[in-house]
Structure formats: C-alpha cells, structure tokens
PDB file of C-alpha atoms in Angstrom:
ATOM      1  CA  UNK A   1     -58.966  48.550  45.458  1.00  0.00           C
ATOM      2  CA  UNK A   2     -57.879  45.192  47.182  1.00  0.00           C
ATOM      3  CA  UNK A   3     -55.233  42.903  45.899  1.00  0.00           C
ATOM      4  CA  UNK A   4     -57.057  39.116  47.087  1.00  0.00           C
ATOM      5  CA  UNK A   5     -54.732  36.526  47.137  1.00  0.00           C
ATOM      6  CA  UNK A   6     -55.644  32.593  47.420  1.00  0.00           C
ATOM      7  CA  UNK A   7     -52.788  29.444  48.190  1.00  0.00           C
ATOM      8  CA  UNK A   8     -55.074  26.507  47.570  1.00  0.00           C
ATOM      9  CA  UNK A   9     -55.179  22.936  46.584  1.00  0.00           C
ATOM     10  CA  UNK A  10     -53.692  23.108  42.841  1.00  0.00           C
ATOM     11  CA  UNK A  11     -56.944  20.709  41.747  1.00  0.00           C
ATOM     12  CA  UNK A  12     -59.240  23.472  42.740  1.00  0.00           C
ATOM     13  CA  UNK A  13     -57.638  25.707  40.327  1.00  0.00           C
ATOM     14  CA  UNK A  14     -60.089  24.918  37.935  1.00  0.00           C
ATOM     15  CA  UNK A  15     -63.360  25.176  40.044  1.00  0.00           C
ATOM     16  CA  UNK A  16     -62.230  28.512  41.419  1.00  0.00           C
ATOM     17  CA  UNK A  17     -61.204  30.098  37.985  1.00  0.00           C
ATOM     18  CA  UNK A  18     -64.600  29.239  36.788  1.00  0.00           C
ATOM     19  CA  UNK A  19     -66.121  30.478  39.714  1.00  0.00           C
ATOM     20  CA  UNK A  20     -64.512  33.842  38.991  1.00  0.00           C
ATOM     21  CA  UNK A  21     -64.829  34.264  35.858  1.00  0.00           C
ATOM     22  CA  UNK A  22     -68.737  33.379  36.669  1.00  0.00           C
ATOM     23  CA  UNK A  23     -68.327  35.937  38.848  1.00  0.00           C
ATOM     24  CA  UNK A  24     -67.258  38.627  36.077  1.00  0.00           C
ATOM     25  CA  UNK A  25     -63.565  39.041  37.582  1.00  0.00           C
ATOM     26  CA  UNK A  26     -61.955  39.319  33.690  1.00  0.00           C
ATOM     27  CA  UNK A  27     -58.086  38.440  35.088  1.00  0.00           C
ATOM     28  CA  UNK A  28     -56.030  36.686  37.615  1.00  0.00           C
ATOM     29  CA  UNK A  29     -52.040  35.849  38.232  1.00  0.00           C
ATOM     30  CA  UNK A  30     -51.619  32.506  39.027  1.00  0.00           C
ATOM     31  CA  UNK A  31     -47.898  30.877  40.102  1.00  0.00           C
ATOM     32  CA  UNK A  32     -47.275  27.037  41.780  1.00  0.00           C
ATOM     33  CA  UNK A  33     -46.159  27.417  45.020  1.00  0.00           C
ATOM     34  CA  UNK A  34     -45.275  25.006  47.504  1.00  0.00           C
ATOM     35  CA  UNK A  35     -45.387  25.570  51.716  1.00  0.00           C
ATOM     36  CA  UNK A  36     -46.916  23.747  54.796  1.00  0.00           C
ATOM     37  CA  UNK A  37     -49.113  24.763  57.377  1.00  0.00           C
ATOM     38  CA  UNK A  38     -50.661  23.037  60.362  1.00  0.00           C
ATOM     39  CA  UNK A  39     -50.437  19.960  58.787  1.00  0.00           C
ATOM     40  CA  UNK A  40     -46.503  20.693  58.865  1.00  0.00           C
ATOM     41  CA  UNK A  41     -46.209  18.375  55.500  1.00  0.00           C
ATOM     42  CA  UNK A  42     -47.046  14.420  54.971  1.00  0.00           C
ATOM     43  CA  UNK A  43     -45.343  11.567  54.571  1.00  0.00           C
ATOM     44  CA  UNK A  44     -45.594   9.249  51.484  1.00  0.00           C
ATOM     45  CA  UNK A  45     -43.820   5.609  50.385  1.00  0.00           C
ATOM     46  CA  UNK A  46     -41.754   5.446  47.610  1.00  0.00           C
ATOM     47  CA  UNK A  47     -40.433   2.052  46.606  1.00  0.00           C
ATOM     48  CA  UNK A  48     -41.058   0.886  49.871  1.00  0.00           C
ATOM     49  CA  UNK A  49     -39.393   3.481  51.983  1.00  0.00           C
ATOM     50  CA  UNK A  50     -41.303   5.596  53.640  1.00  0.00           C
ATOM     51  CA  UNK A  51     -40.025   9.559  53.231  1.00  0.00           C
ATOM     52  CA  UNK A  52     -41.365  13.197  54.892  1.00  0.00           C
ATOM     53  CA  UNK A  53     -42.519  15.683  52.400  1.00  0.00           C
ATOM     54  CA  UNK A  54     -42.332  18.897  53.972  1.00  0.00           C
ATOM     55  CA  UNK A  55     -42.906  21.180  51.298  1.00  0.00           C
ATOM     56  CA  UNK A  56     -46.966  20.775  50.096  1.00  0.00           C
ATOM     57  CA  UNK A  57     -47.330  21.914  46.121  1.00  0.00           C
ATOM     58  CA  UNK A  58     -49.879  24.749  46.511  1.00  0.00           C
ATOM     59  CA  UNK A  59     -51.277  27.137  43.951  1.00  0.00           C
ATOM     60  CA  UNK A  60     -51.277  30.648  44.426  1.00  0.00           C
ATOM     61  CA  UNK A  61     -53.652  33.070  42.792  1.00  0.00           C
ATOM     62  CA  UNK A  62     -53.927  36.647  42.819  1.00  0.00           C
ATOM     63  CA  UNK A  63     -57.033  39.156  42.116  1.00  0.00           C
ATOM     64  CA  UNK A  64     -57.360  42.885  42.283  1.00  0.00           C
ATOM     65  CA  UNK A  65     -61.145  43.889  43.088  1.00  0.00           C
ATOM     66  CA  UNK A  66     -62.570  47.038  43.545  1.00  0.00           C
ATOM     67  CA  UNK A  67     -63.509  47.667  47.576  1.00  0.00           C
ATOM     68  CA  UNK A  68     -66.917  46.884  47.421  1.00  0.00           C
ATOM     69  CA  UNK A  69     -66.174  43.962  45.288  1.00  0.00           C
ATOM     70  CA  UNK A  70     -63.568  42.105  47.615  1.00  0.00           C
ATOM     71  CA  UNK A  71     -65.538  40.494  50.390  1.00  0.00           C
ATOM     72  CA  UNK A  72     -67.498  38.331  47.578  1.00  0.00           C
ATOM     73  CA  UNK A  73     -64.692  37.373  45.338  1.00  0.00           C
ATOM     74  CA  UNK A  74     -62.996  36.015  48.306  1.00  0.00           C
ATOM     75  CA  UNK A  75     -66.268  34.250  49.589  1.00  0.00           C
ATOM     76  CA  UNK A  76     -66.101  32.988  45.402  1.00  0.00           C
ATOM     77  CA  UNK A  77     -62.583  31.908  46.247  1.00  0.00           C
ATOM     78  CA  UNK A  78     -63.150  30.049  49.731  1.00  0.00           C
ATOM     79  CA  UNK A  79     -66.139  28.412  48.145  1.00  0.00           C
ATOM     80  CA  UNK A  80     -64.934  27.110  44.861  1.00  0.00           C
ATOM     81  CA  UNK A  81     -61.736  25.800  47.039  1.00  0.00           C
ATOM     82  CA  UNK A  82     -63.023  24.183  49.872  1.00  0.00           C
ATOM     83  CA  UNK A  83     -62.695  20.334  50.006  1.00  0.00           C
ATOM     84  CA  UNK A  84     -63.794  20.323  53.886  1.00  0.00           C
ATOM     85  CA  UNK A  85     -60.135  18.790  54.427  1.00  0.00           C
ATOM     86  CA  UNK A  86     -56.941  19.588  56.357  1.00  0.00           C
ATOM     87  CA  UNK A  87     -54.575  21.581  54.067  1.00  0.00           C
ATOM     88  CA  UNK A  88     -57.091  23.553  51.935  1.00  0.00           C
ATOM     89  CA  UNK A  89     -55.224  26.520  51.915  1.00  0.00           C
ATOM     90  CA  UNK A  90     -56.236  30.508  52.725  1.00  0.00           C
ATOM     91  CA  UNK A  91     -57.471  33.489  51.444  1.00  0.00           C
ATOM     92  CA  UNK A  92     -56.310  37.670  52.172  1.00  0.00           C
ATOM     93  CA  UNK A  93     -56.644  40.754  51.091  1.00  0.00           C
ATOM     94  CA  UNK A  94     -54.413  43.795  51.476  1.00  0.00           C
ATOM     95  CA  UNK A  95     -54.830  47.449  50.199  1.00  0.00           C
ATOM     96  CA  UNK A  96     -53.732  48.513  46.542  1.00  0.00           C
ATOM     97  CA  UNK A  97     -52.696  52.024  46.390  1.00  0.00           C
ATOM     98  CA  UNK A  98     -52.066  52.381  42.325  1.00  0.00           C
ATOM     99  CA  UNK A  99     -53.017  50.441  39.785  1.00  0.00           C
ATOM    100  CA  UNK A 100     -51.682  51.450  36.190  1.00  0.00           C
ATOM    101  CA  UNK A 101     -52.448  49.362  32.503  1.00  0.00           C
ATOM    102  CA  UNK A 102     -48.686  49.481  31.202  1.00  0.00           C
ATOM    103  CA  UNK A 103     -50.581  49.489  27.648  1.00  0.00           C
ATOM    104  CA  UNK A 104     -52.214  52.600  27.848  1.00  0.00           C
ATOM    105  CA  UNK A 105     -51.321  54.076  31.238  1.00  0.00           C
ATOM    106  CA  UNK A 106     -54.551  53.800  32.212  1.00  0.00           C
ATOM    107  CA  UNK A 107     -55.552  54.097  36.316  1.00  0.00           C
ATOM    108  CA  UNK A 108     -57.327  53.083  38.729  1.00  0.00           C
ATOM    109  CA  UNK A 109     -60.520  51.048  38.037  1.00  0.00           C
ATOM    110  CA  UNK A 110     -59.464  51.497  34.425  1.00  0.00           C
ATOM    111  CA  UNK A 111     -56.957  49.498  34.240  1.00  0.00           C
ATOM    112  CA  UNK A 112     -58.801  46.602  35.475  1.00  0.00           C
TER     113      UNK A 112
END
C-alpha cells in the first residue's frame, strides 16, 4: 500500500475530490496548510500599502492506494490540480507498512 499525498491550490479541492471519487478511491484526509515554494510567496496591497505574504494557503490531501493503484490516483491528482501556473503544488507517495480499521480491526486492504 502507498500513502499519496497532494499540497495543491485549495480551489482545486473540488475538481480533484471529484476526480477521485470518479476514480472509485471511497476516502481521503484533507487539512489547510499553508507553505511557499519557488515562488518564495507574493506580495499583495492592502489599503494602499503594499505587504509580502510569505506563507501561500495550500490544501493538503492524503490517500492510501493499494500498489498497483498509486501511479493513477496520483496521475488523477496532478490532473484534476493542474492550472498550468506557478505555485500549483506537488504530489508523493511513500510506503504504508500497516493499515488497521479502528472499528473492526480490520487489515490491510480491508480496512480501506
């Protein structure tokens, strides 16, 4: 199993949950988050001063997928997301040992 994880644009949230749940994935975590990468922030103008925001809201989501699974929920992911701009955000995947339904103690692909 891989746990996928996503920091996008929080507008796309909407496009890539659909896109998921098109996709059949039945369950995500999603948290705001807020970071910078090459874009190293922006600047906006607020009452006529002009001030750096270094800190860009993201949203993060996370997805556990079976192996074979994982390459096409994150191609799901990048698609749904992309705007074609700076700042769109990225998508990984690590290894997930265990995974156990507290409910019913259920493993593995069960508990999915």
């Amino acid at each position: 199993m891989r746990l996928i994880t996503a920091v996008i644009k929080p507008f796309k949230l909407d496009d890539v949950k659909a896109a998921l749940e098109q996709f059949g994935i039945k369950g995500m975590t999603v948290s705001e988050a807020s970071g910078y990468g090459r874009q190293r922030g922006h600047t906006e103008v607020y009452r006529g001063a002009e001030y750096q925001v270094d800190l860009v809201p993201k949203v993060r989501i996370e997805v556990l997928a079976e192996e074979d699974d994982a390459d096409d929920v994150i191609d799901v992911i990048v698609k749904a997301a992309q705007t074609g701009k700076i700042g769109d955000g990225k998508v990984w995947s690590v290894p997930v040992d265990t995974v156990i339904r507290v409910r019913t103690g259920e493993r593995g692909p069960e508990a999915l």
